[in-house]
């Protein structure tokens, strides 16, 4: 398997299966001298972890990170930061029923085809548990760029959409409810909807929106590594993501140039921001905003046909403790990947 | 500037400004022994080039590629393929009016901020002319993977959408009209709409859809380099792209798991394909399909305010010969980037 | 700090300071299905570890590796192999005297200059303890390529040289003595010399030679990534290395073409092998052999002037338990780096 | 073929066969705003080109570089610099005799084995003609770092060695003679020796030494990408190189620590410099110096046995115009690769 690293200068490499000894990773390229706020890292970990509220999976995983290197007397030393997140709640027997079975819309089948066999315990490497390592790397990236503010939030759950423009939202409300939707009224409806879905033994998708403020002009490289192209890849690499759009996005494709162009103010800011804070792949200092679509979790508590590795169709009922809706826990992951992308381009931009 | 390379094993690096001596690139990692069909390369170049029909820019650029290395007696040798596309139609004086002015929603301003100055002739490196090199690299990638069929087409122009599912389209009709929409009735409406827009001196966005058939199981790497994440980055790196979705995409975020899961047939294919041919980042052998949103071209033939580099707002009227709608010419670029991504993962997959 | 990864497809990333919690690393790209011989890994670890004989440092570090991922039921799964080597013998107070002092010919000074400060405990990241992680990655690389035989051995210690051509050596004798010199008579003289040097409180350099047999034709990429260029980089990246030569090496620079050319046998092998098994950067199937020069360890048990961070020259006497001669313990490190290089090129070569 | 790129941030990718249309390359990552001295580039090209003196090959290749992008009004723009060097002196018929024959100690055999066939005209990609592109990239790297002075020179030809320490040499004499040895007496003897060798139809190896002055403290990354490890790889990637040593080199392996350690002056410089300007992989501000061993050119004007692709041994006599000794023309190539390495680490170092 290739592709377990992300970034060029702020480079994150992760390892770990959902039911192995531990997850973890290495952050190579973090600059020296950053006084780390370990509590802030734990806060982001807690926002991602299972069992945090009634509308997410009830698995108990403490998800505590242990730093093994690259930090001395509380500060980054510039050397690689190695860290592990022990797996403390492995119940491998929960997964024995999928050893020879391919669950619909999971990676089981393609792993067996590609690698010849797989660690069938709980999704192995394809488990979203891998994203815990991303949250660690993202939390440190945020501290590298203290002036940049990244606000991710849930903007839709299934058919329920928050239509309010982000400029009218109060981001301080994001953490006020378990859905992580800053509009409390919408949040309540979404929460109710998720509870219903869970009762049905079903799951539902959603959208995470993200707004990034105070980005300096000049981040991003103009051809293949455009800022929005890396953000898109970063988001699409998160489990269950099906789409990414920034600025005007898909709705921009319906517009005319005379409507879509962002006219300048004398100071270089723009009157409108359909560009989404990026022009030609480079940040222009305006807010960056984008939306990330998540499909419904594939494991449902209903009986569905699966395929076994002999080619037989067999009914299977989901077991274990799974999320009825992934977006509330995806919010810190979206933020983490955004922070990693920005940290990388920030370092690249220092070379000019 | 970093970021002028794409791919790990089938690695494409490009160079060139719109009004310099030449564009070009190097393809490193193309396997030896591929008998090249040069005519097929020219066909893709012709599909991208300006002046090909009445609804695209009327610039005359022959866009002929000259191969300088890596090919012997018509076959790839395994050594890097260097190529150039001379710029024959440079009218630098066309662009003198933008030397000190930042056009709205162009990269002029951010280039000056990032690099201190810029080659102001015609957009320089930020010009979509760079994509000519991608088309060359993509055309060779297609020939590396002759069994895989990549069909891109225009599925919307501004507010006009082709709603027909791709399974009901006749891809052989894509090239039957200048819009590159396989549904001839929709194509005619779209063409008419683009003509109107051009008469208004305006521009309009659109969507390119792409369907990839006969992909073997196993392409893609499961964590950061998921197949759809690289496809997304590849598409988002194309000029003017604002969004990417694959399979069920954004609409999948509204669905329930019980609706969205793709149930297996005994042979490992699936009854539905909301997954879009990719599970856990790895191709599963079903059709891959995705949509790419393009914003309207920023240069319009109307008067709009621009900013000069002294901080003054000045009215500016677009000059030159620009596309009223970019999607017809974007079709071969989308195909090219898809082919490059697949070629790269095909080679990576050979290492298992 | 960048540069903590090595390799393209068999990619090793390491972390860890000599006196932190743990060292460790991630091996990304190891193919699936390799049945690991964990004992063989421990054997290589034991060959590198301190305290193994009377002529190496007497520090006690068990250097036991814990695998955290990428292995299931004893076989590699194809997913990244994460591992840690806990630091169990940290005596940070041993190093308090170097907190504000730059030892001669150590990295203390340049670290402080480059990063602004350093983890001063025992060399931190610049400690050769980092190579323990390389030995783990190399031991697995060896198992990936079971037909290739890598034999490293000590061929000189200070002024004492083993002049015997490698073809006349019995590699099975390498481990028969603590010097790791396959000629027992030379080994005894070298061992005696090292004991003397240690009594003087001094250290001495040496040379490790390496012979690689059964390499398939075709490993190596011909321009910048020539097989011997990567081997050279790999060896020069080991602590204390000052030189690398392969095949005829520096002595080849004194020869004539008529003497140096290796004439063919009808089967493609060559009558002589001054090329050292590599032509044009690509293995030709003959034995690969090279020599690696190590300087004497900088920490000596004599009093020498050091520099403090206020610019004062101060006498300093080495403390702690250091190697009088590094080459016996360097043997498994040379093998490990050679194995990593070969594993990487083996995978790259599969893409043709 | 992989491996046609060198560097991380100052990244050079080359293409081209000796008898194709052109050689060339792309420099990605060169910072914007460097006023280029094109004459200085041509001077380095002229130092490498054939036919420059009586002791090198008499082929006539003008080796003129054409820049196609990345430069505007004489200054680098920050965008990739594409360039070509047309092949004007292709005499493919000169090489028809090697179409089916493998010359001893050339890459012919391994290319056919690895790629299935080869461009047999003049060595194809394995020709040292590829290094012309490196000289272009190195000449620009030198201009990026105007304070750093790189002096390469010939220090031995076959058995004739210049023993004078570099500190006593007058580098301004390097270009005073066709051998490029700064000691005129040694130069005359070397030149005479090369003339004799050529009369014999033979060739001879040699050593290029290189001294780099005014390097700032802090270049180099401490683990795998040590400054000397990258320099070593860079040099070993040059055609015909068999060995690399820096600072005390192989002779350092014979020394004691008490002799080898470089004691500090109060200002951080050292009294001696056996370290060769690098400690722990990082430049310490002292002179960097290293030696590069070149084997004799394999093509000799005597009759030697070759192997044909049917497995027959056939006598072959070298044809064409080849160098009797490669080191005089290797001097600018060594400088170029050194400059590329330093430029890359200079940019990486800016990220701290």
Coordinates of N, CA, C and O in Angstrom, one line a residue, chain C residues 28-111:
Chain C
X28 N 6.1 2.2 4.7 CA 5.0 2.3 3.8 C 5.4 1.6 2.5 O 6.4 1.9 1.9
X29 N 4.5 0.7 2.0 CA 4.8 0.1 0.7 C 5.3 -1.3 0.7 O 5.6 -1.9 -0.3
X30 N 5.4 -1.9 1.9 CA 5.8 -3.3 2.0 C 4.7 -4.1 1.4 O 3.6 -4.0 1.8
X31 N 5.0 -5.0 0.4 CA 4.0 -5.8 -0.2 C 3.3 -6.7 0.8 O 3.8 -7.1 1.8
X32 N 2.0 -7.1 0.5 CA 1.3 -8.0 1.4 C 1.7 -9.4 1.2 O 2.3 -9.8 0.2
X33 N 1.5 -10.2 2.3 CA 1.6 -11.6 2.2 C 3.0 -12.2 2.6 O 3.3 -13.3 2.4
X34 N 3.9 -11.3 3.1 CA 5.2 -11.8 3.5 C 5.1 -12.4 4.9 O 4.7 -11.7 5.8
X35 N 5.4 -13.7 5.0 CA 5.4 -14.3 6.3 C 6.7 -13.9 7.1 O 7.8 -14.2 6.7
X36 N 6.5 -13.1 8.1 CA 7.7 -12.5 8.8 C 8.4 -13.5 9.7 O 7.7 -14.2 10.5
X37 N 9.7 -13.5 9.7 CA 10.5 -14.2 10.7 C 10.9 -13.2 11.7 O 11.9 -12.5 11.5
X38 N 10.2 -13.1 12.8 CA 10.5 -12.1 13.8 C 11.8 -12.3 14.5 O 12.5 -11.4 14.9
X39 N 12.2 -13.6 14.6 CA 13.5 -13.9 15.2 C 14.6 -13.3 14.4 O 15.6 -12.8 14.9
X40 N 14.5 -13.4 13.1 CA 15.6 -12.8 12.2 C 15.7 -11.3 12.4 O 16.8 -10.7 12.4
X41 N 14.5 -10.7 12.7 CA 14.6 -9.2 12.9 C 15.3 -9.0 14.3 O 16.2 -8.1 14.4
X42 N 15.0 -9.8 15.3 CA 15.6 -9.6 16.6 C 17.1 -9.9 16.5 O 17.9 -9.2 17.1
X43 N 17.5 -10.8 15.6 CA 18.9 -11.1 15.4 C 19.7 -9.9 14.9 O 20.7 -9.5 15.4
X44 N 19.1 -9.2 13.9 CA 19.7 -8.0 13.4 C 19.7 -6.9 14.4 O 20.7 -6.1 14.5
X45 N 18.7 -6.8 15.2 CA 18.6 -5.8 16.3 C 19.8 -6.0 17.3 O 20.4 -5.1 17.7
X46 N 19.9 -7.3 17.6 CA 21.0 -7.7 18.6 C 22.4 -7.4 18.1 O 23.3 -7.1 18.8
X47 N 22.5 -7.5 16.8 CA 23.9 -7.2 16.2 C 24.2 -5.8 16.2 O 25.3 -5.4 16.2
X48 N 23.2 -4.9 16.3 CA 23.4 -3.5 16.3 C 23.5 -2.9 17.7 O 24.0 -1.9 18.0
X49 N 22.8 -3.6 18.7 CA 22.6 -3.1 20.0 C 23.9 -2.9 20.8 O 24.9 -3.6 20.6
X50 N 23.9 -1.9 21.7 CA 25.0 -1.7 22.6 C 25.2 -2.9 23.5 O 24.3 -3.7 23.7
X51 N 26.4 -3.0 24.1 CA 26.6 -4.0 25.1 C 26.8 -5.4 24.7 O 26.8 -6.3 25.5
X52 N 26.8 -5.6 23.4 CA 26.9 -7.0 22.9 C 28.2 -7.7 23.0 O 28.3 -8.9 22.9
X53 N 29.3 -6.9 23.2 CA 30.6 -7.5 23.3 C 31.5 -6.5 24.1 O 31.1 -5.4 24.4
X54 N 32.7 -7.0 24.4 CA 33.7 -6.2 25.2 C 34.2 -5.0 24.4 O 34.8 -4.1 25.0
X55 N 34.1 -5.0 23.1 CA 34.7 -3.9 22.3 C 33.7 -2.8 21.8 O 34.1 -2.0 21.0
X56 N 32.5 -2.9 22.3 CA 31.6 -1.9 22.0 C 31.1 -1.2 23.2 O 31.5 -1.6 24.3
X57 N 30.3 -0.2 23.1 CA 29.8 0.6 24.2 C 29.1 -0.4 25.2 O 28.4 -1.3 24.8
X58 N 29.3 -0.1 26.5 CA 28.7 -1.0 27.5 C 27.3 -0.6 28.0 O 26.8 -1.1 28.9
X59 N 26.7 0.4 27.3 CA 25.3 0.8 27.6 C 24.5 -0.5 27.5 O 24.7 -1.3 26.6
X60 N 23.5 -0.5 28.3 CA 22.5 -1.7 28.2 C 21.2 -1.1 27.6 O 20.5 -0.4 28.3
X61 N 21.0 -1.5 26.4 CA 19.7 -1.1 25.8 C 19.1 -2.3 25.1 O 19.7 -2.9 24.2
X62 N 18.0 -2.8 25.6 CA 17.5 -4.1 25.1 C 17.1 -4.0 23.6 O 17.2 -4.9 22.8
X63 N 16.7 -2.8 23.2 CA 16.3 -2.5 21.8 C 15.4 -3.6 21.2 O 15.6 -4.2 20.2
X64 N 14.3 -3.7 21.9 CA 13.3 -4.6 21.4 C 12.2 -3.9 20.6 O 11.8 -2.8 21.1
X65 N 11.8 -4.4 19.5 CA 10.9 -3.7 18.6 C 9.5 -4.2 18.9 O 9.3 -5.4 19.1
X66 N 8.5 -3.3 18.9 CA 7.1 -3.6 19.0 C 6.4 -3.2 17.8 O 6.4 -2.0 17.4
X67 N 5.8 -4.2 17.1 CA 5.1 -3.8 15.9 C 3.7 -3.5 16.2 O 3.0 -4.2 17.0
X68 N 3.2 -2.4 15.7 CA 1.9 -1.9 16.0 C 0.8 -2.0 14.9 O -0.4 -1.9 15.2
X69 N 1.2 -2.3 13.7 CA 0.3 -2.4 12.6 C 0.9 -3.0 11.4 O 2.1 -3.3 11.4
X70 N 0.1 -3.3 10.4 CA 0.6 -3.8 9.1 C 0.9 -5.3 9.1 O 1.4 -5.8 8.1
X71 N 0.7 -6.0 10.2 CA 1.0 -7.4 10.3 C -0.3 -8.1 10.9 O -0.8 -7.6 11.9
X72 N -0.7 -9.1 10.2 CA -1.9 -9.9 10.7 C -1.6 -11.4 10.6 O -1.2 -11.8 9.5
X73 N -1.7 -12.0 11.7 CA -1.4 -13.5 11.7 C 0.0 -13.8 11.2 O 0.1 -14.7 10.4
X74 N 0.9 -12.9 11.5 CA 2.3 -13.2 11.2 C 2.7 -12.7 9.8 O 3.9 -12.8 9.4
X75 N 1.7 -12.2 9.0 CA 2.0 -11.8 7.6 C 1.8 -10.3 7.4 O 0.9 -9.8 8.0
X76 N 2.7 -9.8 6.6 CA 2.4 -8.4 6.2 C 1.1 -8.3 5.5 O 0.7 -9.2 4.7
X77 N 0.4 -7.2 5.7 CA -1.0 -7.0 5.1 C -0.9 -6.1 3.9 O -1.9 -5.9 3.2
X78 N 0.2 -5.4 3.7 CA 0.3 -4.4 2.7 C 0.0 -3.0 3.2 O 0.3 -2.0 2.5
X79 N -0.5 -2.9 4.4 CA -0.7 -1.6 5.0 C 0.6 -1.2 5.8 O 1.4 -2.0 6.0
X80 N 0.7 0.1 6.1 CA 1.9 0.5 6.7 C 2.3 -0.2 8.0 O 1.4 -0.4 8.9
X81 N 3.5 -0.5 8.2 CA 4.0 -1.2 9.4 C 4.6 -0.2 10.3 O 5.6 0.5 10.0
X82 N 3.8 0.1 11.4 CA 4.3 1.0 12.4 C 5.0 0.2 13.5 O 4.5 -0.8 13.9
X83 N 6.1 0.8 14.0 CA 6.8 0.1 15.1 C 7.4 1.1 16.0 O 7.7 2.2 15.6
X84 N 7.6 0.7 17.2 CA 8.4 1.5 18.2 C 9.4 0.7 18.9 O 9.3 -0.6 19.0
X85 N 10.5 1.3 19.3 CA 11.6 0.7 20.1 C 11.7 1.6 21.3 O 12.3 2.7 21.3
X86 N 11.1 1.2 22.4 CA 11.1 2.1 23.6 C 12.5 2.3 24.1 O 13.4 1.5 24.0
X87 N 12.8 3.5 24.6 CA 14.0 3.8 25.2 C 13.9 3.5 26.7 O 13.2 4.2 27.5
X88 N 14.7 2.5 27.1 CA 14.5 2.0 28.5 C 15.6 2.4 29.4 O 15.6 2.3 30.6
X89 N 16.7 2.9 28.8 CA 17.9 3.2 29.6 C 18.3 4.6 29.6 O 19.5 5.0 29.4
X90 N 17.3 5.5 29.7 CA 17.6 6.9 29.6 C 18.2 7.4 30.9 O 17.6 7.4 31.9
X91 N 19.4 7.9 30.8 CA 20.0 8.6 31.9 C 20.3 10.0 31.5 O 21.5 10.3 31.2
X92 N 19.3 10.8 31.6 CA 19.5 12.2 31.0 C 20.5 12.9 31.8 O 21.2 13.8 31.2
X93 N 20.7 12.7 33.1 CA 21.7 13.4 33.8 C 23.1 13.2 33.3 O 24.0 14.0 33.5
X94 N 23.3 12.0 32.7 CA 24.6 11.8 32.1 C 25.0 13.0 31.1 O 26.2 13.1 30.8
X95 N 24.0 13.7 30.6 CA 24.3 14.6 29.5 C 24.2 16.0 29.9 O 24.3 16.9 29.1
X96 N 23.9 16.3 31.2 CA 23.7 17.7 31.6 C 24.9 18.6 31.3 O 24.7 19.7 31.1
X97 N 26.1 18.0 31.3 CA 27.3 18.8 31.1 C 27.4 19.3 29.6 O 28.2 20.1 29.3
X98 N 26.5 18.8 28.8 CA 26.6 19.2 27.4 C 25.5 20.2 27.0 O 25.4 20.6 25.9
X99 N 24.6 20.4 28.0 CA 23.5 21.3 27.7 C 23.9 22.6 27.1 O 23.3 23.0 26.1
X100 N 24.9 23.2 27.6 CA 25.3 24.5 27.1 C 26.7 24.5 26.4 O 27.3 25.5 26.1
X101 N 27.1 23.3 26.1 CA 28.4 23.1 25.5 C 28.3 22.4 24.1 O 27.5 21.4 24.0
X102 N 29.1 22.8 23.2 CA 29.2 22.1 21.9 C 30.4 21.2 21.9 O 31.6 21.7 21.9
X103 N 30.2 19.9 21.8 CA 31.3 19.0 21.7 C 32.0 19.1 20.4 O 31.3 19.2 19.4
X104 N 33.3 19.0 20.3 CA 33.9 19.0 19.0 C 33.5 17.9 18.1 O 33.3 16.7 18.5
X105 N 33.3 18.2 16.8 CA 32.9 17.2 15.8 C 31.6 16.5 16.1 O 31.3 15.4 15.6
X106 N 30.7 17.1 16.9 CA 29.4 16.7 17.1 C 28.4 17.7 16.4 O 28.9 18.7 15.9
X107 N 27.2 17.3 16.4 CA 26.2 18.2 15.7 C 25.6 19.2 16.6 O 24.7 20.0 16.2
X108 N 26.1 19.3 17.9 CA 25.5 20.2 18.9 C 25.4 21.6 18.3 O 24.3 22.3 18.4
X109 N 26.5 22.2 17.8 CA 26.6 23.5 17.4 C 25.6 23.8 16.2 O 24.8 24.8 16.2
X110 N 25.7 23.0 15.2 CA 24.8 23.2 14.0 C 23.3 23.1 14.3 O 22.5 23.8 13.8
X111 N 23.0 22.2 15.3 CA 21.6 22.1 15.6 C 21.1 23.4 16.3 O 20.0 23.9 16.0

